[in-house]
Coordinates of C-alpha atoms and ligand atoms in Angstrom, one line a residue:
X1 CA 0.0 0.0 0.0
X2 CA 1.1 3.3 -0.5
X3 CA 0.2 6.3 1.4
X4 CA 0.7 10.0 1.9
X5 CA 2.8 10.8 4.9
X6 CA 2.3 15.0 6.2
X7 CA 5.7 15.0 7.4
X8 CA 7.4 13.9 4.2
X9 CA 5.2 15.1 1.3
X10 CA 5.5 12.5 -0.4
X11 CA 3.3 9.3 -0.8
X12 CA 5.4 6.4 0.5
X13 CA 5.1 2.2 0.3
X14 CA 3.9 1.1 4.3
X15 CA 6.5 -1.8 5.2
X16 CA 6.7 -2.7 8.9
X17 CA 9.6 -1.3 10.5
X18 CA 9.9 -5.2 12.3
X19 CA 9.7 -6.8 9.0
X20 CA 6.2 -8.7 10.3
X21 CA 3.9 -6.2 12.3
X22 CA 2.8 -2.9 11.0
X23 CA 2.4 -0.6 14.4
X24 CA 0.5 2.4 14.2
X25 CA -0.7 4.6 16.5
X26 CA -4.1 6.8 16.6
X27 CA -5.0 9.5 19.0
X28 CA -8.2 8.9 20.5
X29 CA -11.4 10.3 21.7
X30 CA -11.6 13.7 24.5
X31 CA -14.4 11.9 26.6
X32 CA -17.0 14.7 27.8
X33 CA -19.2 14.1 25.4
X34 CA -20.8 11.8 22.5
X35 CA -18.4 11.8 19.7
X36 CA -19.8 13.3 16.7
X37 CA -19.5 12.2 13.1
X38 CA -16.5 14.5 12.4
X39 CA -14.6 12.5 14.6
X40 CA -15.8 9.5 13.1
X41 CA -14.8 10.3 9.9
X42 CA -10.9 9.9 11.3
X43 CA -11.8 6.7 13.4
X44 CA -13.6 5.3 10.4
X45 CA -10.6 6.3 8.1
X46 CA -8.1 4.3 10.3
X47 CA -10.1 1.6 10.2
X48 CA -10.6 1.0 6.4
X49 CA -6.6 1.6 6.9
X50 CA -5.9 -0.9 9.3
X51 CA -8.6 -3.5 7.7
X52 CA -6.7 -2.9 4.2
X53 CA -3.5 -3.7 5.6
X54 CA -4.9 -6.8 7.2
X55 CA -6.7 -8.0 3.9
X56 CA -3.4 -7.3 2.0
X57 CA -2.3 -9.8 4.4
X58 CA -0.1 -7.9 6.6
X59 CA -0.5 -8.2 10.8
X60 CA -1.3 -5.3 12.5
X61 CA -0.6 -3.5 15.8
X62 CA -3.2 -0.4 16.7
X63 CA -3.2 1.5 19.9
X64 CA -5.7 4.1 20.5
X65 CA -5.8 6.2 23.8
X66 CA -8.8 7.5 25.2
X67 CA -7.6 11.5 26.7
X68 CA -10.1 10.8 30.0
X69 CA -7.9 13.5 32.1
X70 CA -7.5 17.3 30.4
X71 CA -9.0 20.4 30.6
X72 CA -12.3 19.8 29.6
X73 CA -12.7 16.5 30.6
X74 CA -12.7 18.5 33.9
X75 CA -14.4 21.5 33.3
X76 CA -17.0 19.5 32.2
X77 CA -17.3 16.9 35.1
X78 CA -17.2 19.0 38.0
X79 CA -20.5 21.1 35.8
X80 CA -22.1 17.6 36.0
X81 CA -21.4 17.1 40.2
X82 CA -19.4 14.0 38.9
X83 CA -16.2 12.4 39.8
X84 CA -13.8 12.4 36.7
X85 CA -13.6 8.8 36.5
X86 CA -17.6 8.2 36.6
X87 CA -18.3 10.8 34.0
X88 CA -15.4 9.9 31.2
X89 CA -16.5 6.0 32.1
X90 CA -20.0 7.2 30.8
X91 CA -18.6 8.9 27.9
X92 CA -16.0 6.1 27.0
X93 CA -18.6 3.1 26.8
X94 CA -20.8 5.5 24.7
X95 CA -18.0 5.6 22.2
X96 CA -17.1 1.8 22.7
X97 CA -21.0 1.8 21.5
X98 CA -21.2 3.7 18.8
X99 CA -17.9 2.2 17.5
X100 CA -19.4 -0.9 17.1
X101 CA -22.1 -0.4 15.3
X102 CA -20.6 1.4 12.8
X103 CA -18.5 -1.1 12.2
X104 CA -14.6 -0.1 13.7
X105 CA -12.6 -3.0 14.9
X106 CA -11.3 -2.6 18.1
X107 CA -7.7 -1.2 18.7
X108 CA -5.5 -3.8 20.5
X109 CA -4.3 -1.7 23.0
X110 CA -6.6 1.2 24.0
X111 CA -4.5 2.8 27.0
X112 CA -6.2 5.7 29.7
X113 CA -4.3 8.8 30.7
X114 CA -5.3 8.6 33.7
X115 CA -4.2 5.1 34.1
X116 CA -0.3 6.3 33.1
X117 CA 0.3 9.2 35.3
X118 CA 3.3 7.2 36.7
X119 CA 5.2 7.0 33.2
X120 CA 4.0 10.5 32.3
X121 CA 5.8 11.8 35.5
X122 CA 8.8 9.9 34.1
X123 CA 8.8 11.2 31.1
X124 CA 8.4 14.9 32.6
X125 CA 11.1 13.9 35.1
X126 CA 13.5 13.1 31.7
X127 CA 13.1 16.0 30.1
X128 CA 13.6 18.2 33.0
X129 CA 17.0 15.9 33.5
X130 CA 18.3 16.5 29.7
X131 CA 17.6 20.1 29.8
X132 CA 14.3 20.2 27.4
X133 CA 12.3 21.1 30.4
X134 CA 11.7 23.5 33.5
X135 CA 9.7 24.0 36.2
X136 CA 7.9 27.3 36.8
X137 CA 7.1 29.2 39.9
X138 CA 3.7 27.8 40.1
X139 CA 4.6 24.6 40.1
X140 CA 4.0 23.7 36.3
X141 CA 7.0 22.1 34.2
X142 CA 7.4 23.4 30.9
X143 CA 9.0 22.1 27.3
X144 CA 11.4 24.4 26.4
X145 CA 10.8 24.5 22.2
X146 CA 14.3 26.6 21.8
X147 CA 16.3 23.1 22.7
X148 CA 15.1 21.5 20.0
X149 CA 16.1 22.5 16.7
X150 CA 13.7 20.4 14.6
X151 CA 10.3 21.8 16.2
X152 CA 8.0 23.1 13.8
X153 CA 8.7 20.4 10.9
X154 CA 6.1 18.8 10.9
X155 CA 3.3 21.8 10.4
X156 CA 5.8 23.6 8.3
X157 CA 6.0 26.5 10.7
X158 CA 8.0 29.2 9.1
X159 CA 10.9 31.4 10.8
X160 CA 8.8 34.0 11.5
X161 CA 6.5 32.2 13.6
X162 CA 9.7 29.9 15.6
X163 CA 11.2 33.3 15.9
X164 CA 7.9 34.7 17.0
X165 CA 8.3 31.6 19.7
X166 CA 11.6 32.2 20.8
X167 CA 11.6 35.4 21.8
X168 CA 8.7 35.8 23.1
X169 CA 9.4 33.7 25.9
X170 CA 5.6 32.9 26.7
X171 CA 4.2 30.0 27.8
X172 CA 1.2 28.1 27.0
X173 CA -1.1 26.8 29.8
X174 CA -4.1 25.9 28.2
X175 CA -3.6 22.5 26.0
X176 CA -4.8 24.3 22.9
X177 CA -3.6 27.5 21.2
X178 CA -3.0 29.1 17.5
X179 CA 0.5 29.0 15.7
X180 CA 0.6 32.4 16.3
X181 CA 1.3 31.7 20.1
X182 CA 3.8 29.9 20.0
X183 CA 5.4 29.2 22.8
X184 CA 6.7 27.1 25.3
X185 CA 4.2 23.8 26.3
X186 CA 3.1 22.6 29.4
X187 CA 4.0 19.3 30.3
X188 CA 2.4 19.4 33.8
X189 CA 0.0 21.7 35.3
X190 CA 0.6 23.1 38.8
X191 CA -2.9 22.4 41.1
X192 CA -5.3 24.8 40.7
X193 CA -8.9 25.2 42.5
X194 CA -10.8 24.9 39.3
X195 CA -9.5 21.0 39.6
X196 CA -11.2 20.0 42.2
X197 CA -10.1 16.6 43.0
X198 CA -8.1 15.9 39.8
X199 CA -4.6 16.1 41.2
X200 CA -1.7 13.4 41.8
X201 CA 1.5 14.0 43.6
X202 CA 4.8 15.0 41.4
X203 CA 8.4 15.5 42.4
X204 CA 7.6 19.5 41.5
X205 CA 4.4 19.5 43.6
X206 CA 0.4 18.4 43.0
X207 CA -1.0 18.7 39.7
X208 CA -1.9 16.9 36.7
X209 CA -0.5 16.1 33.4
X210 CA -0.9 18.6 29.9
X211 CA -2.3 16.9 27.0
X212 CA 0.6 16.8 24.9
X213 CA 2.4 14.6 27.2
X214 CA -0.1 11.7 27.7
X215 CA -0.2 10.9 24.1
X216 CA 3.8 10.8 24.7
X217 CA 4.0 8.8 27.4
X218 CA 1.8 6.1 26.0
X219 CA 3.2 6.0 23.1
X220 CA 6.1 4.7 24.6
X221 CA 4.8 2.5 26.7
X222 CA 3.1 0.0 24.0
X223 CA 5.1 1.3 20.6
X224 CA 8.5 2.7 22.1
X225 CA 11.0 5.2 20.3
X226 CA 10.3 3.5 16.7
X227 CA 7.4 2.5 15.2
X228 CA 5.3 2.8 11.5
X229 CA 2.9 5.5 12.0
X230 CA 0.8 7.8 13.9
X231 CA -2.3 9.6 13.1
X232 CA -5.4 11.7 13.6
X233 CA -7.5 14.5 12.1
X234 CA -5.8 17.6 10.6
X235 CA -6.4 19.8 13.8
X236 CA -3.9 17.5 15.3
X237 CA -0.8 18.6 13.5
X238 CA -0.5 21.3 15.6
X239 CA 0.2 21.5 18.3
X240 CA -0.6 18.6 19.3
X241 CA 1.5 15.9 16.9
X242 CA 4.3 18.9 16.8
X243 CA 4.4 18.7 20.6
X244 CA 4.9 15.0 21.0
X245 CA 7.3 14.7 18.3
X246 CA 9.6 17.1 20.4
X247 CA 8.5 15.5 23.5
X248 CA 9.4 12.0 22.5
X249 CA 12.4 12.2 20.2
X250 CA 13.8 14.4 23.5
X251 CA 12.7 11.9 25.8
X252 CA 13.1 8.6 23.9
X253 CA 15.8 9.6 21.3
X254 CA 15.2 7.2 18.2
X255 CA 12.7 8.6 14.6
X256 CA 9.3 8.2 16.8
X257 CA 6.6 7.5 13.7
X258 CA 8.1 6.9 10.6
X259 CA 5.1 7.7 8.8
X260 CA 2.2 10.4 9.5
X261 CA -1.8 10.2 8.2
X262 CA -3.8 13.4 8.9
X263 CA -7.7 12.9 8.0
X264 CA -9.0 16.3 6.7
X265 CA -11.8 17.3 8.3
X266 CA -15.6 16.4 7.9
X267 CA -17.4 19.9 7.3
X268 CA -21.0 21.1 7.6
X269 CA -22.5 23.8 5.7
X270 CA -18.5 25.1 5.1
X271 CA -17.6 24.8 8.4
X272 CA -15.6 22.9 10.8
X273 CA -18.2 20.4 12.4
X274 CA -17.1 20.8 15.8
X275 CA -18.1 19.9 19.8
X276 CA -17.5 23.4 20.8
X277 CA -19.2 25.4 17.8
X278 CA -22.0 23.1 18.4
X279 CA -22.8 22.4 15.1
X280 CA -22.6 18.8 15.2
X281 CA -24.5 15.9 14.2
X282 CA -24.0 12.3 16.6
X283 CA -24.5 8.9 15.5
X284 CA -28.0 8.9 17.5
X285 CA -29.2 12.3 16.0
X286 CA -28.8 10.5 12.5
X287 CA -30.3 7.2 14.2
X288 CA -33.0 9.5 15.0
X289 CA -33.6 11.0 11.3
X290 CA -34.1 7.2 10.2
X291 CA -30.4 6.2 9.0
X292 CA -28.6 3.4 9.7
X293 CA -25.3 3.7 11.2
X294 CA -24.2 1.8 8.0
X295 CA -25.3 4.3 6.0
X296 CA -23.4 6.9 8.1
X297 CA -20.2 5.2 7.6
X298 CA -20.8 4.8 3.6
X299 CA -20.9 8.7 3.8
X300 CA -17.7 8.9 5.8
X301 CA -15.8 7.1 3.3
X302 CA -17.4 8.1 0.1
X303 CA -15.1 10.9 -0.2
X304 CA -10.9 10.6 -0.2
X305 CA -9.5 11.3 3.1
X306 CA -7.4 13.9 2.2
X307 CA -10.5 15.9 0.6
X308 CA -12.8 18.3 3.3
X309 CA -15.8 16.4 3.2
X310 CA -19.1 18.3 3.3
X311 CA -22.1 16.7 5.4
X312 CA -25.4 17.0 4.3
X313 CA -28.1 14.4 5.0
X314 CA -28.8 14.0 1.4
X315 CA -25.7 12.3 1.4
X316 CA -27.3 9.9 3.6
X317 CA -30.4 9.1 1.3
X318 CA -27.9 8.6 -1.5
X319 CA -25.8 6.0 0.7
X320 CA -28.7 4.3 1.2
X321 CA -29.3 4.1 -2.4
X322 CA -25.9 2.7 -3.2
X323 CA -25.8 0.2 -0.5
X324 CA -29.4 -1.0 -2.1
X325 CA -27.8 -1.9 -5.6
X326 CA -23.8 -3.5 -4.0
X327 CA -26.3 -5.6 -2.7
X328 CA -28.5 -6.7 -4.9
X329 CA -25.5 -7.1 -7.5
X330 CA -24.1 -9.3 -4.9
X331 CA -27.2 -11.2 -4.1
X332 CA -27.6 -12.0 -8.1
X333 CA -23.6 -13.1 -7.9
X334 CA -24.5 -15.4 -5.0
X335 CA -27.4 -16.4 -7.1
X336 CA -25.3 -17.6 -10.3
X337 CA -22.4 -19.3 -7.9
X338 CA -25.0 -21.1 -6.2
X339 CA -23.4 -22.9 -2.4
X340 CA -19.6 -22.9 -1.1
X341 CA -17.5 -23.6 -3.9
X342 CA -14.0 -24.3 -3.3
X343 CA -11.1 -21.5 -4.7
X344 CA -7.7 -22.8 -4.9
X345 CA -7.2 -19.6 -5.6
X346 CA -7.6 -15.9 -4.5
X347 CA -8.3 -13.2 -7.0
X348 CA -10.2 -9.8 -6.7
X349 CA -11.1 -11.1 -10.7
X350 CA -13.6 -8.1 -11.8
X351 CA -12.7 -6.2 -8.5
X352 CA -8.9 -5.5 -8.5
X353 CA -9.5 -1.7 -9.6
X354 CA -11.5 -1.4 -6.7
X355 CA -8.9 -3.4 -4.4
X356 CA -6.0 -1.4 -6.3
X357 CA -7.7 2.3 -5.6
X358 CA -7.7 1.3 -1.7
X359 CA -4.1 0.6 -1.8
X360 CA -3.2 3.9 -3.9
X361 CA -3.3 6.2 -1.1
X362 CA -6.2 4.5 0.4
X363 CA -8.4 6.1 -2.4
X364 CA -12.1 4.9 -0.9
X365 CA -14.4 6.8 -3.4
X366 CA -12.6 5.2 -6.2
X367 CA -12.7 1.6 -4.7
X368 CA -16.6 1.8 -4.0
X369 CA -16.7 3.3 -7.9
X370 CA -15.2 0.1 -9.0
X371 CA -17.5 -2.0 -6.9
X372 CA -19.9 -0.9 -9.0
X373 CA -18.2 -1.1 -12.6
X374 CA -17.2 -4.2 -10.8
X375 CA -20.5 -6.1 -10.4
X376 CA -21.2 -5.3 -14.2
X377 CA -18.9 -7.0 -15.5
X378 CA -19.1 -9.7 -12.9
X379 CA -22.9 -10.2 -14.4
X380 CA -21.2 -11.4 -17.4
X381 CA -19.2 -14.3 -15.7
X382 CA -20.3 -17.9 -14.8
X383 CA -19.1 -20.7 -12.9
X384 CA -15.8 -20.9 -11.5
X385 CA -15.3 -17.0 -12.0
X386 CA -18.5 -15.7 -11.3
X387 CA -17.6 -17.8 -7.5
X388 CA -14.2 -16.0 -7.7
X389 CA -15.9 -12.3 -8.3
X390 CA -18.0 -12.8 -5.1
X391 CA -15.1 -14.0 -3.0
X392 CA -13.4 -10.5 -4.3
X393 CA -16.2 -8.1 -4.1
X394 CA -16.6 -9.9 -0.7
X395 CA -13.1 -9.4 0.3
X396 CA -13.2 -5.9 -0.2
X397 CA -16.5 -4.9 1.7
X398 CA -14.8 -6.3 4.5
X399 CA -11.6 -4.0 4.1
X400 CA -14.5 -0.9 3.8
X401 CA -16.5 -2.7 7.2
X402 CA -19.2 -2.0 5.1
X403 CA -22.4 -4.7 5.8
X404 CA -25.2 -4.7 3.4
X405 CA -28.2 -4.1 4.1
X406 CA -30.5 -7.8 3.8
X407 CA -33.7 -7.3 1.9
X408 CA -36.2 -9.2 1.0
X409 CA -36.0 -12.1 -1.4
X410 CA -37.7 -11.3 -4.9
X411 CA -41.4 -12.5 -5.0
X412 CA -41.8 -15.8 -6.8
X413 CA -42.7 -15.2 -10.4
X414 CA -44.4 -17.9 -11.9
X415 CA -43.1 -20.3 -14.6
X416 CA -45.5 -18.6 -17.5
X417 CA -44.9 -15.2 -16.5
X418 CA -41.0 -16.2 -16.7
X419 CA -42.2 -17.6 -19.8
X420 CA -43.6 -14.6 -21.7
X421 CA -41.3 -12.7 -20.1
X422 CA -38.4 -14.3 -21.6
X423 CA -40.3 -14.3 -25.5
X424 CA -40.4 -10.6 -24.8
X425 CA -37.1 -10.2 -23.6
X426 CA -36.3 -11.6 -27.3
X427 CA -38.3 -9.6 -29.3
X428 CA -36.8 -6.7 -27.6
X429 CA -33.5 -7.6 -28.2
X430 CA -34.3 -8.3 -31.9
X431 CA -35.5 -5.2 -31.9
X432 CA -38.8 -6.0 -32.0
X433 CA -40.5 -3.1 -30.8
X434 CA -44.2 -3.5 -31.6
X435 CA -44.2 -7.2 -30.0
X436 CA -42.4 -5.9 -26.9
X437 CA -45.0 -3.6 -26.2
X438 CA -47.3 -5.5 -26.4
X439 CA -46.3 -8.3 -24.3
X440 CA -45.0 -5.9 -21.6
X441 CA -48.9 -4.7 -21.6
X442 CA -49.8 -8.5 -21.2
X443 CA -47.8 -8.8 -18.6
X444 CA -49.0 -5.7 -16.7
X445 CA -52.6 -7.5 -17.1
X446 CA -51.5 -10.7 -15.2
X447 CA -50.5 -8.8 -12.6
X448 CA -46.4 -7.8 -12.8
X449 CA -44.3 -5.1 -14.3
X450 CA -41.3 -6.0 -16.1
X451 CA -38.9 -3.4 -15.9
X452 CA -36.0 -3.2 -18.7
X453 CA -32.1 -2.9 -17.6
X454 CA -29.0 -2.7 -20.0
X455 CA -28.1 -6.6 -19.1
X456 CA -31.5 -7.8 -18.2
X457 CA -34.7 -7.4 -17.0
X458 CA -36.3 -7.1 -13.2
X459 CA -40.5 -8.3 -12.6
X460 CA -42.0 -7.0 -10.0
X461 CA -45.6 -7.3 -8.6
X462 CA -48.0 -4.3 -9.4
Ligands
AMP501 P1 -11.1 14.8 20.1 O1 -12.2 13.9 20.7 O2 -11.5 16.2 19.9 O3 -9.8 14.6 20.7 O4 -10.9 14.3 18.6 C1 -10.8 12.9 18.2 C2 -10.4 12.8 16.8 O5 -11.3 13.4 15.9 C3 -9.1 13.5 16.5 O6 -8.3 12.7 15.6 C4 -9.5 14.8 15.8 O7 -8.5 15.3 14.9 C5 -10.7 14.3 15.0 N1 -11.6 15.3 14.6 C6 -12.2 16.3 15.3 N2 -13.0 17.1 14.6 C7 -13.1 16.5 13.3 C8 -13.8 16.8 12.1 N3 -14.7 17.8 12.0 N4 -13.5 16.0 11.0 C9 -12.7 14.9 11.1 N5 -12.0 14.6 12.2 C10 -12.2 15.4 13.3
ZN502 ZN1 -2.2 12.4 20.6

């Protein structure tokens, strides 16, 4: 597979690092809240990437954290009376829920912040150690951006802006902030009133850890200094991905990801769909309208990932459309091939455009187009092949996730409405015009409509 990587420019071939495992890590979920399709769209991205890998045939290692301790996680606790750990459990099973049914395998290591305050304070307490970190006055450490050369690779900050940083010598409390505040980072926050409860003991006094760090930390706990890749929305690059690139190659030494995948972002109506601009739809809202989750993750992928993706719940009624006919092409394919038939081998046959688009920079609107063009030339094969098509188009829903909806099987048309059907079927393609018409008017007195397509016809009951 080959993919683009934001660091790099460049699209690149994804080999694992070990030579067996490919081990990627994904930034997951702020918990004070129901995640919202936005967010989705980067969990359901990482999923059609990891699934590709795997149906490519190559193992894979996926951590994903859950950020259950930072500043709005507890803002947004103590507004509910709740202890931190009861309200991001609520919020963390929600997300468990709604990754299921849309269809997201789970990561193999999903790691808690809260749960690695011990390494984070090591991590802090190595820093501070090799210089790339200091403690302030209110008992807050921060990272010190002028000792590390490289910072600001990664979301191409120009010299203005590092200059900007340098001299300024301001600091950044809050875990969020624009390029054109650059400055120092916090790695831990001094206790303040505003956090309640949510404090833990460090060698520079009580507090808790910044974002930044956590993402650090865990990553090398389960992936260490080296591994494949990391990713996460756009928003991420900075400065959040910028931040733990200068916290971990600091800390750890060694290249940290080899490889980085940014998701643009999902918009609505031109914006940024986003928790705090409250302009965001949730799986259940759209559960709500009538949709099926399915249908919500059709939408997510039916645009490239490195495209802004607009949301509109049209969108929705046409994903429901498409899904109808990949399933109905692959109920008449299972049809034709009858039982299990045994392949000795494994082809994508009429499919391998689709399966090749996914693994050209993991191009998901052109693989579901070549489902389609796909299943029309499948219609044409028999036999062996036509059981060698299915096993592809198969093959590839399950690198989407995509399940299709079941309908209902076909009413049983009789033997002499098959019949005349068939005579008519004839005469049309002889060209027979006056005949067809008037056996199509037969038909539609016994009771069924036969409706014409380029490779055959469909009778339904009027
Ligand atoms: P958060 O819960 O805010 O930490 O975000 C979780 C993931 O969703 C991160 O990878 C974000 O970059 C991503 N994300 C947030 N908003 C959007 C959006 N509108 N479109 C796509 N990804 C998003
Ligand atoms: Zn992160």
């Amino acid at each position: 597979m080959r993919l683009y990587d934001t660091l790099d420019r460049e699209l690149k071939e994804l080999r694992p690092l070990d030579g067996t495992t490919y081990r990627f890590y994904c930034c997951g979920p702020t918990v004070y809240g129901p995640a919202h399709i936005g967010n989705f769209r980067t969990f359901v991205l990482q999923d059609v990437f990891r699934r590709t890998l795997e149906t490519g045939g190559m193992r894979t290692f996926h951590v994903r954290n859950i950020t259950d301790v930072d500043d709005k996680t507890i803002r947004d606790s103590q507004a509910a009376g709740q202890s931190l750990t009861d309200f991001t459990g609520q919020w963390t099973a929600k997300f468990h829920a709604d990754c299921e049914e849309l269809g997201l395998q789970p990561p193999h290591v999903e790691p808690g912040a809260v749960e690695h305050i011990p390494q984070q304070i090591a991590m802090i307490a190595t820093l501070v150690e090799k210089g790339n970190a200091y403690a302030s006055e209110d008992g807050s450490v921060y990272f010190k951006i002028a000792s590390y050369p490289e910072y600001g690779r990664l979301s191409r900050l120009d010299t203005r802006e590092l200059e900007l940083g340098r001299t300024q010598n301001e600091r950044a409390n809050s875990d969020e902030y624009e390029k054109d505040s650059l400055s120092d980072f916090v790695l831990w926050k001094g206790r303040k009133p505003e956090d309640g409860d949510n404090y833990w003991p460090s060698p520079w006094g009580e507090g808790r850890p910044g974002w930044h760090l956590e993402c650090s930390a865990m990553i090398a706990e389960y992936l260490g200094s080296d591994f494949d890749l990391h990713g996460g929305g756009e928003d991420l690059m900075f400065p959040h991905h910028e931040n733990e690139i200068a916290q971990s190659k600091c800390a750890c030494g060694g290249h940290f990801a080899k490889h980085w995948f940014h998701a643009t972002h999902l918009l609505v109506d031109g914006g940024k769909m986003a928790k705090s601009k409250n302009n965001f739809y949730t799986l259940d809202d759209l559960k709500a309208k009538g949709f099926t989750a399915m249908e919500v993750r059709y939408v997510l992928i039916g645009a490239h990932y490195h495209k802004q993706l607009n949301f509109t719940l049209d969108s929705l009624a046409g994903a429901r459309e498409a899904m109808a006919k990949l399933a109905k092409g692959q109920r008449s394919l299972a049809a034709k091939v009858g039982g299990e038939v045994q392949l000795t081998s494994v082809d994508f046959g009429p499919f391998q455009e689709a399966w090749d688009s996914l693994n050209d920079n993991l191009n998901t609107p052109g693989c579901l187009g070549g489902l389609f063009t796909g299943l029309r030339e499948a219609a044409k094969l028999e036999g062996v092949e036509a059981a060698k098509a299915l096993a592809g188009f198969n093959r590839i829903l399950r690198a989407l996730g995509l399940t299709l909806p079941e309908e209902e099987p076909e009413a049983e048309v009789p033997a002499e409405i098959r019949a005349i059907a068939e005579e008519r079927w004839a005469a049309r393609t002889a060209k027979d015009w006056a005949k067809a018409d008037v056996m199509r008017q037969q038909l539609t007195g016994l009771g069924w409509n036969m409706k014409d397509g380029k490779e055959g016809y469909e009778l339904t009951p009027v």
